């Protein structure tokens, strides 16, 4: 049977569903028999979900204006060269 | 508000931008500015640096649009530019080994969990949007840069393992090993906020 350490080494791939079918069966089995690893796997999965579900904040206006101004001067320079 | 940018597919926006249509480039910018700003802030952990990175990334993308090959996504391309700029900023601020992105750590000893507790069913719901953002940001900030940069690209910006390896200039096994450690460290940190109150380890059985 797989040790907890072996399980944890594979946890990322397991959650990303990128393990081979054979390895997956072994990891599934470990989860059924080991409450600790079940908790770690479940809360790691939720950790990823909570970050993936976060929308990016708006860019501060001041920064947006600065960027657009810098870009505009590049755009003007390019048009002159064309 | 209807966003006209969404009505154009990306391929035609890029073709127009390459052909000299600056409004098309500005639309691309509007599409990705939030994500690029978030990425720069997450990697550099410094407001001033993040602003510079964001500006440099889009200016470089504009100037080098001709180099952009249609065979990768525009987003992936601009992410790579922004990652490079961010790493340069990090190196400038920290002269230590924190930024040596290819050092390998793989004993497995550091994987052993300390906190084992089930979470509330809907842990996010206990916090306001702002509180939750604060918790998530602080937790990412506390990771070492080599773990943080991998987590940011894989799990926040949703790049593939291969794209992350390319953007950071590290191997695929290094991406995987760092991602695992980053995820486990964040799990520990979030457990302090999200654990089920009054429950015990076996509460789920
Ligand atoms: Zn176990």
Short mmCIF file of N, CA and C in Angstrom, two decimals, chain A residues 1-9 11 14-15 27 29-44, chain B residues 113 116 184 187 201 204:
data_model
loop_
_atom_site.label_atom_id
_atom_site.label_comp_id
_atom_site.label_asym_id
_atom_site.label_seq_id
_atom_site.Cartn_x
_atom_site.Cartn_y
_atom_site.Cartn_z
N UNK A 1 0.84 -1.21 0.00
CA UNK A 1 0.00 0.00 0.00
C UNK A 1 0.87 1.26 0.00
N UNK A 2 0.36 2.27 -0.64
CA UNK A 2 1.04 3.56 -0.78
C UNK A 2 1.21 4.22 0.58
N UNK A 3 2.35 4.84 0.81
CA UNK A 3 2.49 5.62 2.06
C UNK A 3 1.90 7.00 1.86
N UNK A 4 1.66 7.71 2.98
CA UNK A 4 1.10 9.06 2.89
C UNK A 4 2.06 9.98 2.14
N UNK A 5 3.37 9.77 2.36
CA UNK A 5 4.35 10.61 1.69
C UNK A 5 4.30 10.41 0.18
N UNK A 6 4.18 9.15 -0.23
CA UNK A 6 4.05 8.87 -1.67
C UNK A 6 2.79 9.50 -2.23
N UNK A 7 1.73 9.44 -1.44
CA UNK A 7 0.47 10.04 -1.88
C UNK A 7 0.65 11.55 -2.11
N UNK A 8 1.25 12.21 -1.12
CA UNK A 8 1.39 13.67 -1.21
C UNK A 8 2.26 14.09 -2.38
N UNK A 9 3.28 13.27 -2.68
CA UNK A 9 4.14 13.60 -3.83
C UNK A 9 3.34 13.65 -5.12
N UNK A 11 0.08 14.35 -5.26
CA UNK A 11 -1.19 15.07 -5.07
C UNK A 11 -1.49 16.11 -6.16
N UNK A 14 -2.47 14.42 -9.28
CA UNK A 14 -3.78 13.80 -9.05
C UNK A 14 -4.89 14.83 -9.19
N UNK A 15 -4.70 16.00 -8.57
CA UNK A 15 -5.74 17.04 -8.64
C UNK A 15 -5.84 17.62 -10.05
N UNK A 27 -3.97 5.87 -5.98
CA UNK A 27 -4.19 7.09 -5.20
C UNK A 27 -5.64 7.13 -4.69
N UNK A 29 -7.46 4.60 -4.03
CA UNK A 29 -7.53 3.61 -2.96
C UNK A 29 -6.99 4.18 -1.65
N UNK A 30 -5.85 4.88 -1.75
CA UNK A 30 -5.26 5.47 -0.55
C UNK A 30 -6.24 6.46 0.10
N UNK A 31 -6.89 7.25 -0.72
CA UNK A 31 -7.85 8.24 -0.21
C UNK A 31 -9.00 7.59 0.56
N UNK A 32 -9.41 6.41 0.08
CA UNK A 32 -10.51 5.72 0.76
C UNK A 32 -10.08 5.24 2.14
N UNK A 33 -8.79 4.93 2.26
CA UNK A 33 -8.34 4.31 3.51
C UNK A 33 -7.69 5.28 4.47
N UNK A 34 -7.39 6.49 4.02
CA UNK A 34 -6.61 7.40 4.86
C UNK A 34 -7.33 8.74 5.04
N UNK A 35 -7.99 8.91 6.20
CA UNK A 35 -8.74 10.16 6.43
C UNK A 35 -7.86 11.40 6.38
N UNK A 36 -6.64 11.32 6.87
CA UNK A 36 -5.76 12.50 6.85
C UNK A 36 -5.49 12.96 5.43
N UNK A 37 -5.13 12.04 4.58
CA UNK A 37 -4.84 12.43 3.19
C UNK A 37 -6.11 12.90 2.49
N UNK A 38 -7.25 12.33 2.90
CA UNK A 38 -8.50 12.80 2.31
C UNK A 38 -8.69 14.29 2.62
N UNK A 39 -8.47 14.66 3.87
CA UNK A 39 -8.62 16.07 4.26
C UNK A 39 -7.62 16.95 3.51
N UNK A 40 -6.38 16.51 3.44
CA UNK A 40 -5.36 17.32 2.75
C UNK A 40 -5.72 17.48 1.27
N UNK A 41 -6.15 16.39 0.64
CA UNK A 41 -6.51 16.46 -0.78
C UNK A 41 -7.70 17.38 -0.98
N UNK A 42 -8.71 17.23 -0.12
CA UNK A 42 -9.93 18.03 -0.27
C UNK A 42 -9.64 19.52 -0.07
N UNK A 43 -8.86 19.86 0.94
CA UNK A 43 -8.61 21.28 1.22
C UNK A 43 -7.60 21.87 0.22
N UNK A 44 -6.74 21.04 -0.34
CA UNK A 44 -5.84 21.54 -1.39
C UNK A 44 -6.64 21.86 -2.66
N UNK B 113 2.11 17.42 6.14
CA UNK B 113 1.18 18.47 6.59
C UNK B 113 1.21 18.70 8.09
N UNK B 116 -4.22 19.55 9.81
CA UNK B 116 -5.17 18.67 9.14
C UNK B 116 -6.54 18.92 9.75
N UNK B 184 0.50 23.23 -1.20
CA UNK B 184 0.42 22.70 0.16
C UNK B 184 0.66 23.80 1.21
N UNK B 187 -2.46 25.89 1.34
CA UNK B 187 -3.50 25.12 2.02
C UNK B 187 -3.38 25.27 3.54
N UNK B 201 -11.10 16.40 13.32
CA UNK B 201 -10.52 15.89 12.09
C UNK B 201 -11.44 14.92 11.36
N UNK B 204 -15.92 14.59 8.97
CA UNK B 204 -16.54 14.32 7.66
C UNK B 204 -17.04 12.88 7.57
#
